[in-house]
Structure formats: structure tokens, C-alpha cells
């Protein structure tokens, strides 16, 4: 797979979703967990989505249980929890692995396009490194839950944000991409 729009993945209900359905949209792709210290970011993700979806922003949520087992529920249970607790309206997909032997090809592609995190609080990133002690990470691996990839309307990864980077802080970058033609 060489383009974002070549991927098809199951949503939280198990229905296949072609990422080509999002052609021409600005995307924020996030690996999430429901029992993580960063889980309150769901509120800000929803606020960002509510503010910009009419202009063409879509948030694609990929739950992942690879970081200290912080997403143990089924994808359907995760979707229900997020809708009830955080009011999420954006697309939640089936759980996937973002690193390692069972890493989903979408994440292999994303990490190839943007191998390093940017932004985030240095202190919070240090805490995440400490939390990950004993977990093998290599090169461009996703470091923790809530790593964010920002994709332009042409399907190109333009930024990768650290887990501690707050979704609200991405509004300027999102606005810039939304102002550009498809």
C-alpha cells in the first residue's frame, strides 16, 4: 500500500470502511485507549471535531491495547463508552496494533511518512517514557496512546504529534489545512 486511500479497515461494528471515503478531507488519525491518563483528550478531540467537521475535518479513532493494556474492552464497548462519556461523534474503528509483529499496515505507512513526534510537553513526554520502561520501542514506533497524525486533503501526512500534545493546540494547523483546496 502506498497511499492512504488504498486502506480499508473495519469500524467498531466490524463494517469495512475504505479510507478513500475520506478523499478531500483533512484527517486527524489517533491511536486511543479508554483507561489511559490521556483519555480525557477525547473531550478535546470531540470539541475539535465539532468546530471543524463542517469545513471538512474528520477524526479517525483507532483504539489500541498495546500500551499497558489500557484499552481492554471490545471495539464496540469502546465506541459506546466514548459516545456516552465524552459525546464523541467521530468514526471509531476496530482495535489495532500500531507497533510490532501484528502492526496494522496503515500504521506502518503512517510511521514511514512521519517517523518522529513533534510538540508535546517535555515533562509529560518524560513521564510517558518512564511508563513505557520495559516495553521495547524502536525508531519510529508509536510511543504511547494518543499519538496524532495530521493528513492534508491530498492524503499526505503533514505532521505527527506527541501523545501529550493537546488536540486543542492543533486547531491552527487544522485551520491552515482546511483553508487549502482539495
Coordinates of N, CA and C in Angstrom, one line a residue:
X1 N 0.8 -1.2 0.0 CA 0.0 0.0 0.0 C 0.9 1.2 0.0
X2 N 0.6 2.1 -0.9 CA 1.5 3.3 -1.0 C 0.7 4.6 -0.8
X3 N -0.6 4.5 -0.7 CA -1.4 5.7 -0.5 C -2.4 5.5 0.6
X4 N -2.7 6.5 1.4 CA -3.7 6.5 2.5 C -5.0 5.9 2.0
X5 N -5.4 6.3 0.8 CA -6.7 5.9 0.3 C -6.8 4.5 -0.2
X6 N -5.7 3.8 -0.1 CA -5.7 2.3 -0.5 C -6.2 1.4 0.6
X7 N -6.2 1.9 1.8 CA -6.5 1.1 3.0 C -8.0 1.0 3.3
X8 N -8.4 -0.2 3.7 CA -9.8 -0.5 4.1 C -9.7 -1.2 5.5
X9 N -10.4 -0.6 6.5 CA -10.3 -1.2 7.8 C -11.7 -1.3 8.4
X10 N -11.9 -2.3 9.3 CA -13.2 -2.4 9.9 C -13.4 -1.3 11.0
X11 N -14.7 -0.8 11.0 CA -15.0 0.1 12.1 C -15.4 -0.7 13.4
X12 N -15.8 0.0 14.4 CA -16.0 -0.6 15.7 C -17.1 -1.6 15.6
X13 N -18.0 -1.6 14.6 CA -19.1 -2.5 14.4 C -18.7 -3.7 13.5
X14 N -17.4 -3.6 13.0 CA -16.9 -4.7 12.1 C -17.2 -4.4 10.6
X15 N -17.8 -3.3 10.3 CA -18.1 -3.0 8.9 C -16.8 -2.4 8.2
X16 N -16.5 -2.9 7.0 CA -15.3 -2.3 6.3 C -15.5 -0.9 5.9
X17 N -14.5 -0.1 6.1 CA -14.5 1.3 5.8 C -13.3 1.6 4.9
X18 N -13.5 2.1 3.7 CA -12.4 2.4 2.8 C -12.0 3.9 3.1
X19 N -10.7 4.0 3.3 CA -10.2 5.4 3.6 C -10.4 6.3 2.4
X20 N -10.6 5.7 1.3 CA -10.9 6.6 0.1 C -12.2 7.3 0.3
X21 N -13.1 6.9 1.2 CA -14.3 7.7 1.5 C -14.0 9.0 2.1
X22 N -12.7 9.2 2.5 CA -12.3 10.5 3.2 C -11.5 11.3 2.2
X23 N -11.4 11.0 1.0 CA -10.7 11.8 0.0 C -11.2 13.2 0.0
X24 N -10.2 14.2 0.0 CA -10.6 15.6 0.0 C -10.8 16.1 1.4
X25 N -10.8 15.3 2.4 CA -11.0 15.8 3.8 C -9.6 16.0 4.5
X26 N -9.6 16.8 5.5 CA -8.4 16.9 6.4 C -8.7 15.8 7.5
X27 N -7.7 15.0 7.8 CA -7.9 13.9 8.7 C -6.9 14.1 9.9
X28 N -7.4 13.7 11.1 CA -6.6 13.5 12.2 C -6.8 12.1 12.7
X29 N -5.7 11.3 12.5 CA -5.7 9.9 12.9 C -5.0 9.7 14.2
X30 N -5.7 9.0 15.2 CA -5.3 9.0 16.6 C -5.4 7.5 17.1
X31 N -4.4 7.0 17.7 CA -4.5 5.7 18.4 C -4.9 6.1 19.9
X32 N -5.9 5.4 20.4 CA -6.5 5.8 21.6 C -6.6 4.6 22.6
X33 N -7.0 5.0 23.8 CA -7.2 4.0 24.9 C -8.2 4.6 25.9
X34 N -9.1 3.8 26.4 CA -10.1 4.3 27.3 C -9.7 4.3 28.8
X35 N -8.6 3.7 29.1 CA -8.2 3.7 30.5 C -6.8 4.2 30.7
X36 N -6.5 5.3 30.0 CA -5.2 5.9 30.0 C -5.3 7.3 30.7
X37 N -4.2 7.7 31.2 CA -4.2 9.1 31.8 C -4.5 10.2 30.8
X38 N -4.3 9.9 29.5 CA -4.6 10.8 28.4 C -6.0 10.7 27.9
X39 N -6.8 9.8 28.4 CA -8.1 9.5 27.8 C -9.0 10.8 27.9
X40 N -8.8 11.7 28.8 CA -9.6 13.0 28.7 C -9.4 13.7 27.4
X41 N -8.4 13.4 26.6 CA -8.2 14.1 25.3 C -9.4 13.8 24.4
X42 N -10.2 12.8 24.7 CA -11.4 12.5 23.9 C -12.3 13.7 23.9
X43 N -12.4 14.4 25.0 CA -13.2 15.6 25.1 C -12.7 16.7 24.1
X44 N -11.4 16.9 24.1 CA -10.9 17.9 23.2 C -11.0 17.5 21.7
X45 N -10.8 16.2 21.5 CA -10.9 15.7 20.1 C -12.3 15.9 19.6
X46 N -13.3 15.7 20.5 CA -14.7 16.0 20.1 C -15.0 17.4 19.8
X47 N -14.4 18.3 20.7 CA -14.5 19.7 20.5 C -13.9 20.2 19.2
X48 N -12.7 19.7 18.9 CA -12.1 20.0 17.6 C -12.9 19.5 16.4
X49 N -13.5 18.3 16.5 CA -14.3 17.8 15.5 C -15.6 18.6 15.3
X50 N -16.2 19.0 16.4 CA -17.4 19.8 16.3 C -17.2 21.1 15.7
X51 N -16.0 21.7 16.0 CA -15.7 23.0 15.5 C -15.4 23.0 14.0
X52 N -14.8 21.9 13.5 CA -14.3 21.9 12.1 C -14.9 20.9 11.1
X53 N -15.7 20.0 11.6 CA -16.2 19.0 10.7 C -17.0 19.6 9.5
X54 N -17.7 20.6 9.7 CA -18.5 21.2 8.6 C -17.6 21.8 7.5
X55 N -16.3 22.1 7.9 CA -15.3 22.6 6.9 C -14.5 21.5 6.3
X56 N -14.7 20.2 6.8 CA -14.0 19.1 6.1 C -13.1 18.3 7.0
X57 N -13.1 18.5 8.3 CA -12.2 17.7 9.2 C -12.9 16.4 9.6
X58 N -12.2 15.3 9.5 CA -12.6 14.0 10.1 C -11.6 13.5 11.0
X59 N -12.0 13.0 12.1 CA -11.1 12.3 13.1 C -11.4 10.8 13.0
X60 N -10.3 10.1 12.9 CA -10.4 8.6 12.8 C -9.7 8.1 14.0
X61 N -10.4 7.4 14.8 CA -10.0 6.9 16.1 C -9.7 5.4 16.0
X62 N -8.5 5.0 16.3 CA -8.1 3.6 16.3 C -7.6 3.2 17.7
X63 N -8.6 2.5 18.4 CA -8.2 2.0 19.7 C -7.1 1.0 19.7
X64 N -6.2 1.1 20.7 CA -5.1 0.2 20.7 C -4.8 -0.3 22.1
X65 N -4.6 -1.6 22.3 CA -4.4 -2.1 23.7 C -3.0 -2.4 23.9
X66 N -2.0 -1.9 23.1 CA -0.6 -2.3 23.2 C 0.1 -1.6 24.4
X67 N -0.4 -0.5 25.0 CA 0.3 0.3 25.9 C -0.3 0.0 27.3
X68 N 0.3 -1.0 28.0 CA -0.1 -1.4 29.4 C -1.5 -1.8 29.4
X69 N -2.1 -2.4 28.3 CA -3.4 -2.9 28.3 C -4.5 -1.9 28.7
X70 N -4.4 -0.7 28.2 CA -5.3 0.4 28.6 C -6.5 0.5 27.7
X71 N -6.7 -0.4 26.8 CA -8.0 -0.5 26.0 C -8.4 -1.9 26.0
X72 N -8.8 -2.5 27.1 CA -9.1 -3.9 27.1 C -10.5 -4.3 26.6
X73 N -11.4 -3.3 26.5 CA -12.8 -3.6 26.0 C -12.8 -3.9 24.5
X74 N -13.9 -4.5 24.1 CA -14.1 -4.7 22.6 C -14.3 -3.3 22.0
X75 N -14.1 -3.3 20.7 CA -14.2 -2.0 19.9 C -15.6 -1.4 20.1
X76 N -16.6 -2.3 20.1 CA -18.0 -1.8 20.3 C -18.2 -1.2 21.6
X77 N -17.6 -1.8 22.7 CA -17.7 -1.3 24.0 C -17.0 0.1 24.1
X78 N -15.8 0.1 23.4 CA -15.1 1.4 23.4 C -15.9 2.5 22.8
X79 N -16.5 2.2 21.6 CA -17.3 3.2 20.9 C -18.5 3.7 21.8
X80 N -19.1 2.7 22.5 CA -20.2 3.1 23.3 C -19.8 3.9 24.5
X81 N -18.7 3.6 25.1 CA -18.1 4.3 26.3 C -17.8 5.8 25.8
X82 N -17.1 5.9 24.7 CA -16.7 7.2 24.2 C -17.9 8.1 23.8
X83 N -19.0 7.5 23.3 CA -20.2 8.2 22.9 C -20.9 8.7 24.2
X84 N -21.0 7.8 25.2 CA -21.7 8.1 26.4 C -20.9 9.1 27.3
X85 N -19.7 8.8 27.5 CA -18.9 9.6 28.5 C -18.3 10.9 27.9
X86 N -17.9 10.9 26.6 CA -17.3 12.0 26.0 C -18.1 12.7 24.9
X87 N -19.2 12.1 24.5 CA -20.1 12.6 23.5 C -19.4 12.6 22.1
X88 N -18.5 11.6 21.9 CA -17.9 11.5 20.6 C -18.8 11.2 19.4
X89 N -18.6 11.9 18.3 CA -19.4 11.7 17.1 C -18.5 11.2 15.9
X90 N -17.2 11.2 16.1 CA -16.3 10.9 15.0 C -16.2 9.3 14.9
X91 N -15.6 8.9 13.8 CA -15.5 7.5 13.5 C -14.5 6.7 14.4
X92 N -15.0 5.7 15.0 CA -14.2 4.8 15.9 C -14.1 3.5 15.1
X93 N -12.8 3.0 15.0 CA -12.6 1.8 14.2 C -12.3 0.6 15.2
X94 N -12.1 -0.5 14.6 CA -11.8 -1.7 15.4 C -10.4 -1.5 16.0
X95 N -10.2 -2.2 17.1 CA -8.9 -2.2 17.7 C -7.8 -2.7 16.8
X96 N -6.6 -2.0 16.8 CA -5.5 -2.5 16.0 C -4.2 -2.4 16.8
X97 N -3.1 -3.0 16.3 CA -1.8 -2.8 16.8 C -1.1 -1.8 16.0
X98 N -0.4 -0.9 16.7 CA 0.3 0.2 16.0 C 1.8 0.0 15.9
X99 N 2.3 -1.1 16.6 CA 3.7 -1.4 16.6 C 3.9 -2.9 16.6
X100 N 5.0 -3.4 16.2 CA 5.4 -4.8 16.4 C 4.9 -5.7 15.2
X101 N 5.0 -7.0 15.6 CA 4.8 -8.1 14.6 C 3.4 -8.0 14.0
X102 N 2.4 -7.6 14.7 CA 1.0 -7.5 14.3 C 0.5 -6.1 13.9
X103 N 1.5 -5.2 13.7 CA 1.2 -3.8 13.4 C 0.4 -3.8 12.1
X104 N -0.7 -2.9 12.2 CA -1.5 -2.8 11.0 C -0.7 -2.0 9.9
X105 N -0.9 -2.4 8.7 CA -0.2 -1.7 7.6 C -0.4 -0.2 7.5
X106 N -1.6 0.2 7.9 CA -1.9 1.6 8.0 C -0.8 2.3 8.8
X107 N -0.6 1.8 10.0 CA 0.4 2.4 10.9 C 1.8 2.3 10.4
X108 N 2.1 1.2 9.7 CA 3.4 1.1 9.1 C 3.6 2.3 8.1
X109 N 2.6 2.5 7.3 CA 2.6 3.6 6.3 C 2.7 4.9 7.0
X110 N 1.9 5.2 8.0 CA 1.9 6.5 8.7 C 3.3 6.8 9.2
X111 N 3.9 5.8 9.9 CA 5.2 6.0 10.5 C 6.3 6.2 9.5
X112 N 6.1 5.6 8.3 CA 7.1 5.8 7.2 C 7.0 7.2 6.7
X113 N 5.8 7.7 6.7 CA 5.6 9.1 6.2 C 6.1 10.2 7.2
X114 N 5.9 9.9 8.5 CA 6.3 10.8 9.5 C 6.8 10.0 10.7
X115 N 8.1 9.8 10.7 CA 8.7 8.9 11.7 C 8.9 9.5 13.1
X116 N 8.8 10.8 13.3 CA 9.1 11.4 14.6 C 7.9 12.2 15.1
X117 N 7.7 12.2 16.4 CA 6.7 13.0 17.1 C 7.2 14.5 17.1
X118 N 6.3 15.4 17.1 CA 6.6 16.8 17.4 C 5.7 17.3 18.4
X119 N 6.1 18.4 19.1 CA 5.3 19.0 20.1 C 5.2 18.2 21.4
X120 N 4.3 18.6 22.2 CA 4.1 18.0 23.5 C 4.9 18.6 24.6
X121 N 4.5 18.4 25.8 CA 5.2 18.9 27.0 C 6.4 17.9 27.3
X122 N 7.6 18.5 27.4 CA 8.8 17.7 27.7 C 8.6 16.9 29.0
X123 N 8.0 17.5 30.0 CA 7.8 16.8 31.3 C 6.8 15.6 31.0
X124 N 5.7 15.8 30.3 CA 4.8 14.8 30.1 C 5.4 13.7 29.2
X125 N 6.2 14.1 28.3 CA 6.9 13.0 27.4 C 7.8 12.2 28.3
X126 N 8.5 12.8 29.2 CA 9.4 12.1 30.1 C 8.6 11.1 30.9
X127 N 7.4 11.5 31.4 CA 6.5 10.6 32.2 C 6.1 9.4 31.3
X128 N 5.8 9.7 30.0 CA 5.4 8.6 29.1 C 6.5 7.6 28.9
X129 N 7.8 8.1 28.8 CA 8.9 7.3 28.6 C 9.1 6.4 29.8
X130 N 8.9 7.0 31.0 CA 9.0 6.2 32.3 C 7.9 5.1 32.3
X131 N 6.7 5.4 31.9 CA 5.6 4.5 31.9 C 5.9 3.3 30.9
X132 N 6.7 3.6 29.9 CA 7.0 2.6 28.8 C 8.2 1.8 29.1
X133 N 8.9 2.0 30.3 CA 10.0 1.2 30.6 C 9.7 -0.3 30.6
X134 N 10.5 -1.0 29.9 CA 10.3 -2.5 29.8 C 9.6 -2.8 28.5
X135 N 9.0 -1.9 27.9 CA 8.3 -2.1 26.6 C 9.3 -1.7 25.5
X136 N 9.6 -2.6 24.6 CA 10.5 -2.4 23.5 C 9.9 -1.4 22.5
X137 N 10.7 -0.4 22.2 CA 10.3 0.6 21.2 C 11.5 0.8 20.2
X138 N 11.2 0.9 19.0 CA 12.3 1.1 18.0 C 12.0 2.3 17.1
X139 N 13.0 3.0 16.8 CA 12.9 4.1 15.8 C 11.6 4.9 15.8
X140 N 10.8 4.6 14.7 CA 9.6 5.4 14.5 C 8.4 4.8 15.2
X141 N 8.6 3.8 16.1 CA 7.4 3.3 16.8 C 6.6 4.3 17.5
X142 N 5.3 4.0 17.6 CA 4.4 4.9 18.4 C 4.8 4.7 19.8
X143 N 4.9 5.9 20.5 CA 5.4 5.8 21.9 C 4.4 5.5 22.9
X144 N 3.1 5.9 22.6 CA 2.1 5.8 23.6 C 0.7 6.1 23.0
X145 N -0.3 5.9 23.8 CA -1.7 6.3 23.3 C -1.8 7.8 23.0
X146 N -2.7 8.1 22.0 CA -3.0 9.5 21.6 C -1.9 10.1 20.8
X147 N -1.1 9.3 20.1 CA -0.2 9.9 19.1 C -1.1 10.3 17.9
X148 N -0.9 11.5 17.3 CA -1.8 12.0 16.4 C -1.1 12.3 15.0
X149 N -1.7 11.9 13.9 CA -1.2 12.1 12.6 C -2.2 13.1 11.9
X150 N -1.7 14.2 11.4 CA -2.5 15.2 10.7 C -2.2 15.0 9.2
X151 N -3.3 14.8 8.4 CA -3.3 14.5 7.0 C -4.0 15.6 6.2
X152 N -3.4 16.0 5.1 CA -4.0 17.1 4.3 C -5.0 16.5 3.4
X153 N -5.7 17.4 2.6 CA -6.8 17.0 1.7 C -6.3 16.1 0.6
X154 N -5.0 16.0 0.3 CA -4.5 15.2 -0.7 C -4.0 13.8 -0.2
X155 N -4.2 13.5 1.1 CA -3.9 12.3 1.7 C -2.4 12.2 2.1
X156 N -1.8 13.3 2.3 CA -0.4 13.3 2.7 C -0.2 13.6 4.2
X157 N 0.6 12.9 4.9 CA 0.9 13.1 6.3 C 1.7 14.4 6.4
X158 N 1.2 15.4 7.1 CA 1.9 16.7 7.2 C 2.5 16.8 8.6
X159 N 2.0 16.1 9.6 CA 2.6 16.2 11.0 C 2.2 15.0 11.8
X160 N 3.1 14.7 12.8 CA 2.9 13.7 13.8 C 3.1 14.3 15.1
X161 N 2.1 14.3 15.9 CA 2.1 15.0 17.2 C 2.3 14.0 18.4
X162 N 3.1 14.4 19.4 CA 3.3 13.6 20.5 C 2.0 13.3 21.3
X163 N 2.0 12.2 22.1 CA 0.7 11.9 22.8 C 0.3 13.1 23.8
X164 N 1.2 13.8 24.4 CA 0.8 14.8 25.3 C 0.4 16.1 24.6
X165 N 0.6 16.2 23.3 CA 0.1 17.4 22.6 C -1.4 17.4 22.6
X166 N -2.0 18.5 23.2 CA -3.4 18.6 23.3 C -4.1 18.8 22.0
X167 N -5.2 18.1 21.7 CA -5.9 18.4 20.5 C -6.3 19.8 20.2
X168 N -6.6 20.6 21.3 CA -7.0 22.0 21.1 C -5.8 22.8 20.5
X169 N -4.6 22.3 20.8 CA -3.4 23.0 20.3 C -3.2 22.8 18.8
X170 N -3.9 21.9 18.2 CA -3.8 21.6 16.8 C -4.7 22.4 15.9
X171 N -5.6 23.2 16.6 CA -6.6 24.0 15.8 C -6.0 24.8 14.7
X172 N -4.9 25.5 15.0 CA -4.2 26.4 14.0 C -3.8 25.6 12.8
X173 N -3.1 24.4 13.0 CA -2.7 23.6 11.9 C -3.9 23.0 11.1
X174 N -4.9 22.7 11.8 CA -6.1 22.1 11.2 C -6.8 23.2 10.3
X175 N -6.9 24.4 10.8 CA -7.5 25.6 10.1 C -6.7 25.8 8.8
X176 N -5.3 25.8 8.9 CA -4.5 26.1 7.8 C -4.8 25.1 6.7
X177 N -4.8 23.8 7.0 CA -5.1 22.7 6.0 C -6.5 22.8 5.5
X178 N -7.5 23.2 6.3 CA -8.8 23.3 5.8 C -9.0 24.5 4.8
X179 N -8.1 25.5 5.0 CA -8.2 26.7 4.1 C -7.6 26.4 2.7
X180 N -6.9 25.2 2.5 CA -6.3 24.9 1.3 C -7.3 24.1 0.4
X181 N -7.2 24.2 -0.9 CA -8.1 23.5 -1.8 C -7.8 22.0 -1.8
X182 N -8.8 21.2 -2.1 CA -8.7 19.7 -2.1 C -7.9 19.3 -3.3

